[in-house]
Backbone as JSON, one array per atom type, in Angstrom:
{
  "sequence": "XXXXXXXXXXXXXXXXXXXXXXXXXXXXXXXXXXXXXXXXXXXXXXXXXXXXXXXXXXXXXXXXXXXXXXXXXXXXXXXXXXXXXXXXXXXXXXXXXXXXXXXXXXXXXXXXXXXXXXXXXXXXXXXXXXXXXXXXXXXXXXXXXXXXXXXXXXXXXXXXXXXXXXXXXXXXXXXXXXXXXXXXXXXXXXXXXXXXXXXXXXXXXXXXXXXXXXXXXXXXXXXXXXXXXXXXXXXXXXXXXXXXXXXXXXXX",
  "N": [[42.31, 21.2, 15.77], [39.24, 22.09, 17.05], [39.19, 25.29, 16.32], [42.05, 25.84, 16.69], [44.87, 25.05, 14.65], [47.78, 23.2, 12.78], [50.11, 24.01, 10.87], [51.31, 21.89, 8.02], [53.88, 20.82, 5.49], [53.88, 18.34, 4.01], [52.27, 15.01, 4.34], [51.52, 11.86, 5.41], [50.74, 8.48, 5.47], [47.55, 7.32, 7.3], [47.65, 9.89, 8.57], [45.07, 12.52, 8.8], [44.35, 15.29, 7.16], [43.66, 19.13, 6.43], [43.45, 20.25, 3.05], [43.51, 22.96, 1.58], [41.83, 24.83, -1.54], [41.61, 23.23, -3.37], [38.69, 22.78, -6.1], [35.0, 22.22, -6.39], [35.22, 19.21, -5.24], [34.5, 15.67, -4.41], [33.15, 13.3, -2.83], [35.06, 10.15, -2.22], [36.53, 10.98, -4.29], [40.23, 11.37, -5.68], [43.65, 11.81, -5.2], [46.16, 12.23, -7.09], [47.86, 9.07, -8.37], [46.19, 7.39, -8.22], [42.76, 5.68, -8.93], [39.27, 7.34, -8.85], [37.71, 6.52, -6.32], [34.56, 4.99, -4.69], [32.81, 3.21, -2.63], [31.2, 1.12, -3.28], [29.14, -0.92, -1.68], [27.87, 1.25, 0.11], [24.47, 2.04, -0.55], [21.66, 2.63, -0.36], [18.65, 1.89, 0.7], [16.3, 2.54, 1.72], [13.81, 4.58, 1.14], [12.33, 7.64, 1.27], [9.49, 10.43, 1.31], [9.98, 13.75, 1.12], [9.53, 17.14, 2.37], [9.23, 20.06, 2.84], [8.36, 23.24, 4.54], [5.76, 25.8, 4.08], [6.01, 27.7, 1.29], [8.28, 27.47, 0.49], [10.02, 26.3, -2.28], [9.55, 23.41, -4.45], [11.88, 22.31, -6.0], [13.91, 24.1, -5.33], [14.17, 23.23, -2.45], [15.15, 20.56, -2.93], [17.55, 21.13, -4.97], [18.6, 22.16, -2.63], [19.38, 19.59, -0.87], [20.18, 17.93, -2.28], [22.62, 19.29, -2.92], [23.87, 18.56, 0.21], [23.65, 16.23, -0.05], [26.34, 15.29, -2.02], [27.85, 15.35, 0.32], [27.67, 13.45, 1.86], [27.51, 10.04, 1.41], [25.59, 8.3, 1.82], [23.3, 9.26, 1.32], [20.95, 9.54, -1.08], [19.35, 11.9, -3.16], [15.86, 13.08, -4.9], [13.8, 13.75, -7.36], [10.6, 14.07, -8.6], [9.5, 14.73, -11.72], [6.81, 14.87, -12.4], [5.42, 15.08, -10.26], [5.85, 16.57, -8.48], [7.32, 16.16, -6.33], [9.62, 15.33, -3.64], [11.84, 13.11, -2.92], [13.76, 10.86, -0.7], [16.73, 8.98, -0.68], [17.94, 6.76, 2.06], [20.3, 5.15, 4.12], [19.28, 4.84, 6.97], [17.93, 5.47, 10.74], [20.07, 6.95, 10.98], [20.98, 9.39, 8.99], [18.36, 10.54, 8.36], [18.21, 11.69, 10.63], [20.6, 13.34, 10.61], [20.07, 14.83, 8.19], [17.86, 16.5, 8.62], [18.95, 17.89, 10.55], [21.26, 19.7, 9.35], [19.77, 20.97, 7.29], [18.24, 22.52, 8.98], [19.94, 23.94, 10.74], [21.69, 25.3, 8.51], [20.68, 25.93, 6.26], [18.23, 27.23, 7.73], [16.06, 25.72, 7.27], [13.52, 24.09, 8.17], [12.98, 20.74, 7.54], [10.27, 17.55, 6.99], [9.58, 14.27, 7.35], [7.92, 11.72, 5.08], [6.34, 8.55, 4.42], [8.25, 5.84, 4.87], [9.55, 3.15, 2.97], [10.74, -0.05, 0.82], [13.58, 0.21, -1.17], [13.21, -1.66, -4.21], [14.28, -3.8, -6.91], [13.99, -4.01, -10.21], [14.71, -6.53, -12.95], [15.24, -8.66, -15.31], [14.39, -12.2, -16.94], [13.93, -13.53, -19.0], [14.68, -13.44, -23.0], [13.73, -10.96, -25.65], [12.33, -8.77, -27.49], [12.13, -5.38, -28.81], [10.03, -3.03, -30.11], [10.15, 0.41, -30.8], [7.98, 3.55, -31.78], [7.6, 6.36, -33.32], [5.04, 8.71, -34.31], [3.93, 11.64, -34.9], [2.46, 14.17, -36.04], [4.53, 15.83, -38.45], [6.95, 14.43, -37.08], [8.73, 12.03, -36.77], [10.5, 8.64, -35.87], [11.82, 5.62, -35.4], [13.17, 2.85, -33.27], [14.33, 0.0, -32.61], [14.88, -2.87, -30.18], [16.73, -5.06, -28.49], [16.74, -7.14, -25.33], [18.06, -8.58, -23.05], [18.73, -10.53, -19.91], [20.89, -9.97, -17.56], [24.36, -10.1, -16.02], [23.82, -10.78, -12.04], [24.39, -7.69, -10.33], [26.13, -6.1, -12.56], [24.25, -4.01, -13.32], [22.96, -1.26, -16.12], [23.66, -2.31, -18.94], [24.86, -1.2, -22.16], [24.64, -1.32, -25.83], [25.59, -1.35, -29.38], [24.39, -2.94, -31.9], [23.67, -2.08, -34.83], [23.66, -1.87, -38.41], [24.93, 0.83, -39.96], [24.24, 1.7, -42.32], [21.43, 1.53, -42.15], [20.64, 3.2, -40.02], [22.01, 6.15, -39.17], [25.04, 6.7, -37.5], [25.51, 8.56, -35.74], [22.2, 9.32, -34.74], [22.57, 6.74, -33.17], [24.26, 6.62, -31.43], [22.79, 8.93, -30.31], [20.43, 7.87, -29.6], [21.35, 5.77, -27.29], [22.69, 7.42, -25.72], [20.81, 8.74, -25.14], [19.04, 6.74, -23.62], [20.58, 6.3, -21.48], [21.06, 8.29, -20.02], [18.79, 8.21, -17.94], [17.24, 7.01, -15.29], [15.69, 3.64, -15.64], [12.98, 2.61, -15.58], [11.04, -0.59, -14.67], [8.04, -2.71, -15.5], [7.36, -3.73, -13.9], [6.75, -3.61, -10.66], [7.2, -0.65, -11.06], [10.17, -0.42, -10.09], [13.3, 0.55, -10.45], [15.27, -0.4, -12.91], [17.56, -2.87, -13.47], [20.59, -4.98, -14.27], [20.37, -5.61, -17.14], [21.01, -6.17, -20.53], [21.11, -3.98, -22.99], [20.63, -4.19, -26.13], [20.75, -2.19, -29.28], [19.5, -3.22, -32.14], [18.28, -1.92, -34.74], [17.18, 0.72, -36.59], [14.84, 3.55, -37.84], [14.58, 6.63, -39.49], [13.38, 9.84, -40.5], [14.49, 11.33, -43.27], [13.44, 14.35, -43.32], [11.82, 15.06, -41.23], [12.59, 13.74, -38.9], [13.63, 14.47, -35.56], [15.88, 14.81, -32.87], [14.62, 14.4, -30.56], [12.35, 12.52, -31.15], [13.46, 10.52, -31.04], [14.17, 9.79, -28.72], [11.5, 9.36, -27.22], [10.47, 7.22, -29.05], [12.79, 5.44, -28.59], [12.3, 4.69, -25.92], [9.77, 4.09, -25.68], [10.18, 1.42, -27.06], [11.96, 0.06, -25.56], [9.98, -0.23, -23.3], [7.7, -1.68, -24.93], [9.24, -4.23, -25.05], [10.27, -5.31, -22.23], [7.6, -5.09, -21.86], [6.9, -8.01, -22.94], [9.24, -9.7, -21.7], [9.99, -11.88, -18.84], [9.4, -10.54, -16.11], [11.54, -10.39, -12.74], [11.31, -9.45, -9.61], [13.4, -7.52, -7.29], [14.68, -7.52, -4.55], [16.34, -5.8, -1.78], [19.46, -6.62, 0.36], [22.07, -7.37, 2.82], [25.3, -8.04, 2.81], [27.42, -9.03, 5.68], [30.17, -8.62, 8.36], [31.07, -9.67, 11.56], [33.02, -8.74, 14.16], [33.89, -10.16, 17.37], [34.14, -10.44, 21.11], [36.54, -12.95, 21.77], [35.28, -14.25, 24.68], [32.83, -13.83, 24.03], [31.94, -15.27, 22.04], [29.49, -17.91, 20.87], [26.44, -19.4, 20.98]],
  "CA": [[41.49, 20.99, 16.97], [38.81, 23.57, 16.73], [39.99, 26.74, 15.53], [43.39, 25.57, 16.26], [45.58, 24.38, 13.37], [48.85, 23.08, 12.75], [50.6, 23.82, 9.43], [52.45, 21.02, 7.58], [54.23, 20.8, 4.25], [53.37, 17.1, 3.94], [51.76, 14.04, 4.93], [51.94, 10.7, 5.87], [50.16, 7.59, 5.91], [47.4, 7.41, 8.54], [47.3, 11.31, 9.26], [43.72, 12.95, 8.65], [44.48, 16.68, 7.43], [42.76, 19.27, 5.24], [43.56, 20.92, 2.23], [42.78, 24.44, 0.78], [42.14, 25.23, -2.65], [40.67, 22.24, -4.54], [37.1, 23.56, -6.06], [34.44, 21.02, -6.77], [35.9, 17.97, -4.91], [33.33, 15.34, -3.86], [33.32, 12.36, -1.78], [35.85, 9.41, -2.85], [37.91, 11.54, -5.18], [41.56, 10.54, -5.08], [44.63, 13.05, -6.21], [47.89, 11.38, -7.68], [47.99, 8.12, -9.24], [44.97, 6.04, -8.06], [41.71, 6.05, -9.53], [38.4, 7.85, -7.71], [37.07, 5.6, -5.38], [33.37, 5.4, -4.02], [32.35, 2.15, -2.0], [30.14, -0.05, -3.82], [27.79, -1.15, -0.99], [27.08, 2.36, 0.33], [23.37, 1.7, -1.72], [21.02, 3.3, 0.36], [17.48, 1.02, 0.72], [14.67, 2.98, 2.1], [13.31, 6.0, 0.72], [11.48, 8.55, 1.84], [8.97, 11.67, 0.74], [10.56, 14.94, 1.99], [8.59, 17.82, 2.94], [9.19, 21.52, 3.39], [7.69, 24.16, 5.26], [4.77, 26.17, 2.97], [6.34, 28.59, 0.88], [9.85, 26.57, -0.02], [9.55, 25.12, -3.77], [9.95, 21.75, -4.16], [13.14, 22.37, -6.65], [15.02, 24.69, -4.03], [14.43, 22.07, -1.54], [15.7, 19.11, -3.99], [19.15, 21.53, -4.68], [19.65, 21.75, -0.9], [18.77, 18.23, -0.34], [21.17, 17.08, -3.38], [24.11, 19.98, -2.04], [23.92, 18.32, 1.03], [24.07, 14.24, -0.25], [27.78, 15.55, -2.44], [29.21, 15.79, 1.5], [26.94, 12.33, 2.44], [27.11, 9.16, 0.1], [24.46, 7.22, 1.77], [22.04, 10.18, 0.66], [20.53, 9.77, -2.05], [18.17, 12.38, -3.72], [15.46, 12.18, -5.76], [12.84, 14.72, -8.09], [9.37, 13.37, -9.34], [8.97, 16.05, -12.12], [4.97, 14.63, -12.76], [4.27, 15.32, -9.02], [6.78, 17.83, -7.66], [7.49, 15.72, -4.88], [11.36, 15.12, -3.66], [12.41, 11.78, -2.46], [15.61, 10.92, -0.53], [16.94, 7.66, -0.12], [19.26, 6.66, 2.46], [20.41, 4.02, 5.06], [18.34, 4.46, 7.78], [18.03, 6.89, 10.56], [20.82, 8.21, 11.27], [20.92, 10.22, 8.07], [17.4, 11.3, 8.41], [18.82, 12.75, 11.59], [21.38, 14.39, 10.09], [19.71, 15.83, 7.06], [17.16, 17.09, 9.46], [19.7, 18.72, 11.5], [22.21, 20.16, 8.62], [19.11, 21.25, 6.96], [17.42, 23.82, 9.75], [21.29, 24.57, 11.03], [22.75, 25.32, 6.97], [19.46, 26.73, 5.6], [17.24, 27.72, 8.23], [15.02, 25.15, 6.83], [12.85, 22.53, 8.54], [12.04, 19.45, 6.83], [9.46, 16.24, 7.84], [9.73, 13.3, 6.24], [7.13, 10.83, 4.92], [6.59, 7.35, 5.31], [9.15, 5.04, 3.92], [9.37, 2.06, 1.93], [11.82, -0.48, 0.93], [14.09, 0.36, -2.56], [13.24, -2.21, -5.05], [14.85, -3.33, -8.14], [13.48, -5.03, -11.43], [15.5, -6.81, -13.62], [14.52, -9.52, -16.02], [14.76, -13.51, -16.86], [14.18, -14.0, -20.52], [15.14, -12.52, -23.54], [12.81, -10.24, -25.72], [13.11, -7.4, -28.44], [10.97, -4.8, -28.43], [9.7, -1.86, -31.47], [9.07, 1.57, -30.41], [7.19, 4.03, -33.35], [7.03, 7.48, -33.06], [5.05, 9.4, -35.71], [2.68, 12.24, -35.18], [2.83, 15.3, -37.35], [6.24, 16.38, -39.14], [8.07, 13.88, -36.92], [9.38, 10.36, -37.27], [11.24, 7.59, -35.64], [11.75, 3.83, -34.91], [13.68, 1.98, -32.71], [13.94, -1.52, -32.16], [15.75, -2.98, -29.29], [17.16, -6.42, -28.32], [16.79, -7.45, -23.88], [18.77, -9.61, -22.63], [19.34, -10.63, -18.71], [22.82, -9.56, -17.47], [24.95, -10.76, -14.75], [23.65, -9.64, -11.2], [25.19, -6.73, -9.96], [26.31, -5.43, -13.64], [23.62, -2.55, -13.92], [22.6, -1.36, -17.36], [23.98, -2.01, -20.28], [23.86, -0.62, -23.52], [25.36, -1.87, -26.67], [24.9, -1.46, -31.07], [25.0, -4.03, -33.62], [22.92, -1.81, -36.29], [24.18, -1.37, -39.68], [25.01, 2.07, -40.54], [23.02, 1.35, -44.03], [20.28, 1.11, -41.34], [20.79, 3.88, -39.21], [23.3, 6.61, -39.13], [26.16, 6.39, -36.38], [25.36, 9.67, -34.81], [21.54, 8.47, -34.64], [22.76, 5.14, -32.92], [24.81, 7.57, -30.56], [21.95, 9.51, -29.8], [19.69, 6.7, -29.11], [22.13, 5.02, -26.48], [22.58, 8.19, -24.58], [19.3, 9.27, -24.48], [18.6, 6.07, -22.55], [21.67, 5.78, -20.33], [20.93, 9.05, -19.22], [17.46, 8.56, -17.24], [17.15, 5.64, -14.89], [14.58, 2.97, -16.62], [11.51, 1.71, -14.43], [10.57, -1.95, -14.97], [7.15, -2.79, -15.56], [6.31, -5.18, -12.65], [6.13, -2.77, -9.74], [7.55, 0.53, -12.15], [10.93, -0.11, -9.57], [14.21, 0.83, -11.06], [15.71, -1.55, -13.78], [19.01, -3.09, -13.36], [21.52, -6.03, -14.62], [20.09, -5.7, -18.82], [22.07, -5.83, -21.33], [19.91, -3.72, -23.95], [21.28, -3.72, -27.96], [20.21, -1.88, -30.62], [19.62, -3.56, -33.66], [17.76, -0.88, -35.89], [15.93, 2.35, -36.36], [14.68, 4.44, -38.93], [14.69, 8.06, -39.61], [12.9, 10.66, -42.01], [15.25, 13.13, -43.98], [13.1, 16.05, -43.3], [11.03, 15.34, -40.16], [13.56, 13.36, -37.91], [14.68, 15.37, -34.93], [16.7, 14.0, -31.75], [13.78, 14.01, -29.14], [11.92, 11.53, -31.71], [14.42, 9.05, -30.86], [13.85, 9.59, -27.01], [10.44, 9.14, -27.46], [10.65, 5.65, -29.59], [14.0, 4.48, -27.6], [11.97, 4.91, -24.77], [8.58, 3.01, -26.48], [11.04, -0.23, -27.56], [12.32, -0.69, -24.21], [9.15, -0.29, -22.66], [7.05, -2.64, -25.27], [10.57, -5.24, -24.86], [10.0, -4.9, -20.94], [6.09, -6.09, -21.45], [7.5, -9.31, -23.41], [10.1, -10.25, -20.78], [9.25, -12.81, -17.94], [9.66, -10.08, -14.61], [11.92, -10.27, -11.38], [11.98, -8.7, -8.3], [15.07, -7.72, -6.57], [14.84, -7.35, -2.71], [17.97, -5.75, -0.98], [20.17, -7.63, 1.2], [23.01, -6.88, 3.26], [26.32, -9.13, 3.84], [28.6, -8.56, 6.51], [31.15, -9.11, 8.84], [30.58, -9.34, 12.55], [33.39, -9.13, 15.16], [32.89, -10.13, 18.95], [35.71, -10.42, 21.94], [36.41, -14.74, 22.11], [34.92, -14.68, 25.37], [31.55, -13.69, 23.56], [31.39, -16.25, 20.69], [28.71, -18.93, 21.05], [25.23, -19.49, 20.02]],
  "C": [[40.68, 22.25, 17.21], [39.1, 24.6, 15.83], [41.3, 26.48, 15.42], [43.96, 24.77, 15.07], [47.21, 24.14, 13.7], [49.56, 22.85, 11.21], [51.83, 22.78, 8.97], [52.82, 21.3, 6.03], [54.03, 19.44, 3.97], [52.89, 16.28, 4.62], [52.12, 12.64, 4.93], [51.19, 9.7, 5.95], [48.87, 7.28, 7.34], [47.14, 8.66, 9.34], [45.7, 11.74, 8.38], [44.62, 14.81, 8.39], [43.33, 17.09, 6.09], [43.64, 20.3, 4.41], [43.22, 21.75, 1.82], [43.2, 24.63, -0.79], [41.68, 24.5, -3.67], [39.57, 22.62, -4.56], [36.63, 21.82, -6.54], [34.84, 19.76, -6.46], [34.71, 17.06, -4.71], [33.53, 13.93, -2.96], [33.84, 10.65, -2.49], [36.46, 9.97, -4.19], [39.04, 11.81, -4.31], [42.41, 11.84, -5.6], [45.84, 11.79, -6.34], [47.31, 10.69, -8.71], [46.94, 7.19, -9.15], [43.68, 6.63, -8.31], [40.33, 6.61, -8.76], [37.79, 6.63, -7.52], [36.03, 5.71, -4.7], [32.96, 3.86, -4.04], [30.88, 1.69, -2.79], [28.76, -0.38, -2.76], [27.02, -0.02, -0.06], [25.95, 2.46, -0.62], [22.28, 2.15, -0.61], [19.58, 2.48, -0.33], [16.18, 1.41, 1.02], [14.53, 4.57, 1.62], [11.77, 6.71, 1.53], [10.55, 10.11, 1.15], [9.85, 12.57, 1.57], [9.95, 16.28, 1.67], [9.02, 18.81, 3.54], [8.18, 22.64, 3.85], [6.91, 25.07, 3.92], [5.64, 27.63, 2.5], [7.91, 28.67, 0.25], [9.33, 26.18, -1.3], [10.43, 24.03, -3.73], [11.68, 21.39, -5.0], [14.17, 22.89, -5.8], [15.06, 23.3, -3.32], [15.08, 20.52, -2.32], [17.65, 19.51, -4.12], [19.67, 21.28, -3.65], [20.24, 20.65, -0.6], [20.83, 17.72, -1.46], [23.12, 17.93, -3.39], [24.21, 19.39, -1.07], [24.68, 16.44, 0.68], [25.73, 14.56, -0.99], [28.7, 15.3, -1.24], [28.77, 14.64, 1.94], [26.84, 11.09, 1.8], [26.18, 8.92, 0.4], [23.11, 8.41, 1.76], [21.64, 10.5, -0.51], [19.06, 10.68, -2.65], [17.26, 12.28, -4.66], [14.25, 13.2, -6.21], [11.79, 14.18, -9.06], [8.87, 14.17, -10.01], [6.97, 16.13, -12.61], [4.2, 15.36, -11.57], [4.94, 16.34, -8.19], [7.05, 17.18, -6.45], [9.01, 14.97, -5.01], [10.9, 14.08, -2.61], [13.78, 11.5, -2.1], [15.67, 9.59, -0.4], [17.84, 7.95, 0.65], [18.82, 5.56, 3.49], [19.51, 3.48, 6.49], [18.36, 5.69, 9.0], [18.51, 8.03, 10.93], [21.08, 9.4, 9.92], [20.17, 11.11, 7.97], [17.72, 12.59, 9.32], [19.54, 14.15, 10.61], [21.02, 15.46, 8.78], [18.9, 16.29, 7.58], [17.83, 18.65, 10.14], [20.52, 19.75, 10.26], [21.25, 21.08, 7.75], [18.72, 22.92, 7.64], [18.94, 24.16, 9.89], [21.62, 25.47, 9.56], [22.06, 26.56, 6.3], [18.29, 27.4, 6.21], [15.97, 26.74, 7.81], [14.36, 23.87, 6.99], [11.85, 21.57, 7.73], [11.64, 18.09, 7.4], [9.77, 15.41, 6.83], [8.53, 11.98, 6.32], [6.86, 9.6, 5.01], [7.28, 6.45, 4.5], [8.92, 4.2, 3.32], [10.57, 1.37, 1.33], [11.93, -0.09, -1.0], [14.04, -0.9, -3.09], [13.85, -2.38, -6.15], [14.17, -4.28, -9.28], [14.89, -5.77, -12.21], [14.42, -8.07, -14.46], [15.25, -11.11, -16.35], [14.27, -14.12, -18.19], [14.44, -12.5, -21.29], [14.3, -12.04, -24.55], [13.41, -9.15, -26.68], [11.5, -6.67, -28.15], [11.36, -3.72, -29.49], [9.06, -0.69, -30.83], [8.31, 2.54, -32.02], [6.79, 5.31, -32.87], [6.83, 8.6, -34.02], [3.8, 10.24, -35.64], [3.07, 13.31, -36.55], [4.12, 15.97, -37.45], [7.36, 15.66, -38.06], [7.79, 12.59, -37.02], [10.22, 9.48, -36.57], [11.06, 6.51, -35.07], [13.03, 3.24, -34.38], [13.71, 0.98, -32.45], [15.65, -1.86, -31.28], [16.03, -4.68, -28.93], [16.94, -6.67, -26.23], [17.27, -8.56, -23.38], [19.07, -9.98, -20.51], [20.46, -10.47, -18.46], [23.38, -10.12, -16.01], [24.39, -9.95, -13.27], [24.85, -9.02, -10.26], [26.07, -5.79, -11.12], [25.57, -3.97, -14.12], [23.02, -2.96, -15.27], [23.38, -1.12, -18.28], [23.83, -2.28, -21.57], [25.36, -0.95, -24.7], [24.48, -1.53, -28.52], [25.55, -2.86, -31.77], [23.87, -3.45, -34.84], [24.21, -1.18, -37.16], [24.1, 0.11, -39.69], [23.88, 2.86, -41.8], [21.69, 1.43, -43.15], [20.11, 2.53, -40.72], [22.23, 4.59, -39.1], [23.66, 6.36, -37.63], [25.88, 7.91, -35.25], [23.63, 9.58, -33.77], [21.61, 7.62, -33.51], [22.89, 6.03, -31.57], [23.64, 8.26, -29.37], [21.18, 8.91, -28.85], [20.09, 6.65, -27.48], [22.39, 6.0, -25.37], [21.8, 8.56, -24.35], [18.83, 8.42, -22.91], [19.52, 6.01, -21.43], [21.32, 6.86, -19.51], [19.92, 9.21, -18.15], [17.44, 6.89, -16.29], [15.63, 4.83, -15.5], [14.2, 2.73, -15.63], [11.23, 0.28, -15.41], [8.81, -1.74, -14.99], [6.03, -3.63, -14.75], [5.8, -3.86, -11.91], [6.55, -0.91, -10.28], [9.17, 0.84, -10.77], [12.09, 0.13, -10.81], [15.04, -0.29, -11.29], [17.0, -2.06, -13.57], [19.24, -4.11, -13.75], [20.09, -6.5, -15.77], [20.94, -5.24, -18.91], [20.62, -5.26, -22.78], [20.88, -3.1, -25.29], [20.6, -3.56, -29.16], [20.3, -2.46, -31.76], [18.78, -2.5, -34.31], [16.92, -0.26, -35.72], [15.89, 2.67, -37.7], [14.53, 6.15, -38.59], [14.25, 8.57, -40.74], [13.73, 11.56, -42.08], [14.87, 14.5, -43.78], [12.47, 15.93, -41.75], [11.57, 14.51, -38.82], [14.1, 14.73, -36.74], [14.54, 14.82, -33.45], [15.74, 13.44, -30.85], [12.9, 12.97, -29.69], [12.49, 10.0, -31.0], [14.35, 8.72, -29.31], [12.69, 9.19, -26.79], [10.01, 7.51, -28.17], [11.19, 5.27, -29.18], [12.86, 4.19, -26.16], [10.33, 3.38, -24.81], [9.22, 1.4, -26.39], [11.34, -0.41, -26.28], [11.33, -1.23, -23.26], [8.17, -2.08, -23.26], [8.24, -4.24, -24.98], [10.3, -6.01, -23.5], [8.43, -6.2, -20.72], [6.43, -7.55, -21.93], [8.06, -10.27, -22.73], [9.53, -10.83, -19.69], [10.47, -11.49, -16.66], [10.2, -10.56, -13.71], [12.2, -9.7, -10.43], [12.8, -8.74, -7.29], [14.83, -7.03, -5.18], [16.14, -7.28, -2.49], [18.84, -6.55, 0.03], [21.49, -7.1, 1.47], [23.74, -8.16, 3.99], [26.99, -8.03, 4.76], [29.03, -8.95, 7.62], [31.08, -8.93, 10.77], [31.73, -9.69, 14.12], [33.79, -9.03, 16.68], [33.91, -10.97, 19.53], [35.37, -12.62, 21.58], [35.5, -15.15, 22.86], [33.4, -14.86, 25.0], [31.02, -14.42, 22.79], [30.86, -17.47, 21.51], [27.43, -18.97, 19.94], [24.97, -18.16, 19.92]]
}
């Protein structure tokens, strides 16, 4: 309570205390036997530009921003390295509040925020392969990719069925994390891709002029040309939930 404390040697069901000494913890990590836990429909829907005072860089302000969402789920950050401009998502505005406030309080540092817009998602409704080709001077590679629609609410995923004889296994590897690692844009409104299932069937590689970022560069091509092939859908957010109100109150 305040400054006051009360030291225990254990806990109990139902008690709220804090712990000293865990580094790097973050928000729904568990200790013991049960697995980390982070709420599914915390999905944060409207985004926003965010906007520091002249003489802040847009990367500092993105760290803060993204130190700050670790203690916040429904804050999501966000770095446009083409335009230097940071983007937050989150729920609505009590967050704004608060990253407003935690901001000038934490850092001394007042930030405005721009005008919002609702989070979109792409996904797709046929199925589609797609060839990327990437070959200027002394490098080399080809990807070809398979697109498939995936169940909604599944995300992206990524899968091989190439031959080895085709493509080495490290290669394949490469590929598959290159893409998992970057969120994909769709090609309707360039929103962020979700529920594909995307499988490699085959690539090539040159012995001497192959090297890794090739493959980011063509993985990236195949999904894209795959993408133009595919019949487009747009995914509008939506929120269930549960609403309850004394007896005397229920009616129309």
């Amino acid at each position: 309570s305040g400054e006051a404390f009360l030291q225990v040697q254990e806990a109990f069901a139902g008690q709220v205390v804090a712990v000293t000494g865990p580094q790097k913890t973050f928000i729904g990590q568990t200790f013991g036997s049960f697995k980390n836990v982070r709420d599914p429909s915390l999905e944060s829907v409207l985004s926003y530009d965010l906007y520091g005072p002249e003489g802040v860089d847009s990367l500092k302000l993105f760290s803060i921003v993204s130190e700050i969402a670790s203690e916040i789920p429904e804050i999501s950050p966000g770095f446009d390295r083409r335009s230097g401009q940071v983007h937050v998502r989150v729920m609505g505005e009590v967050q704004m509040e608060i990253l407003e406030a935690v901001c000038l309080e934490r850092y001394q540092i007042p930030v405005r925020f721009g005008e919002g817009k609702v989070v979109y998602r792409e996904t797709i409704k046929s199925i589609a392969e797609g060839v990327g080709h990437f070959e200027p001077l002394r490098h080399y590679a080809e990807v070809h990719l398979k697109l498939e629609p995936g169940e909604r609410g599944s995300g992206l995923v990524y899968d091989s069925v190439c031959r080895t004889e085709m493509l080495a296994q490290n290669f394949q590897r490469l590929i598959l994390s290159m893409l998992r690692a970057h969120r994909q844009a769709g090609v309707l409104t360039g929103a962020e891709l979700t529920d594909v299932k995307v499988t490699l069937l085959g690539g090539r590689s040159h012995i001497k002029h192959t090297v890794g970022g090739d493959f980011r560069q063509a993985g990236r091509r195949a999904l894209r040309q795959g993408l133009m092939q595919c019949e487009s859908l747009l995914l509008e957010p939506s929120f269930f939930f549960s609403l309850c109100v004394p007896a005397e109150n229920v009616g129309r």
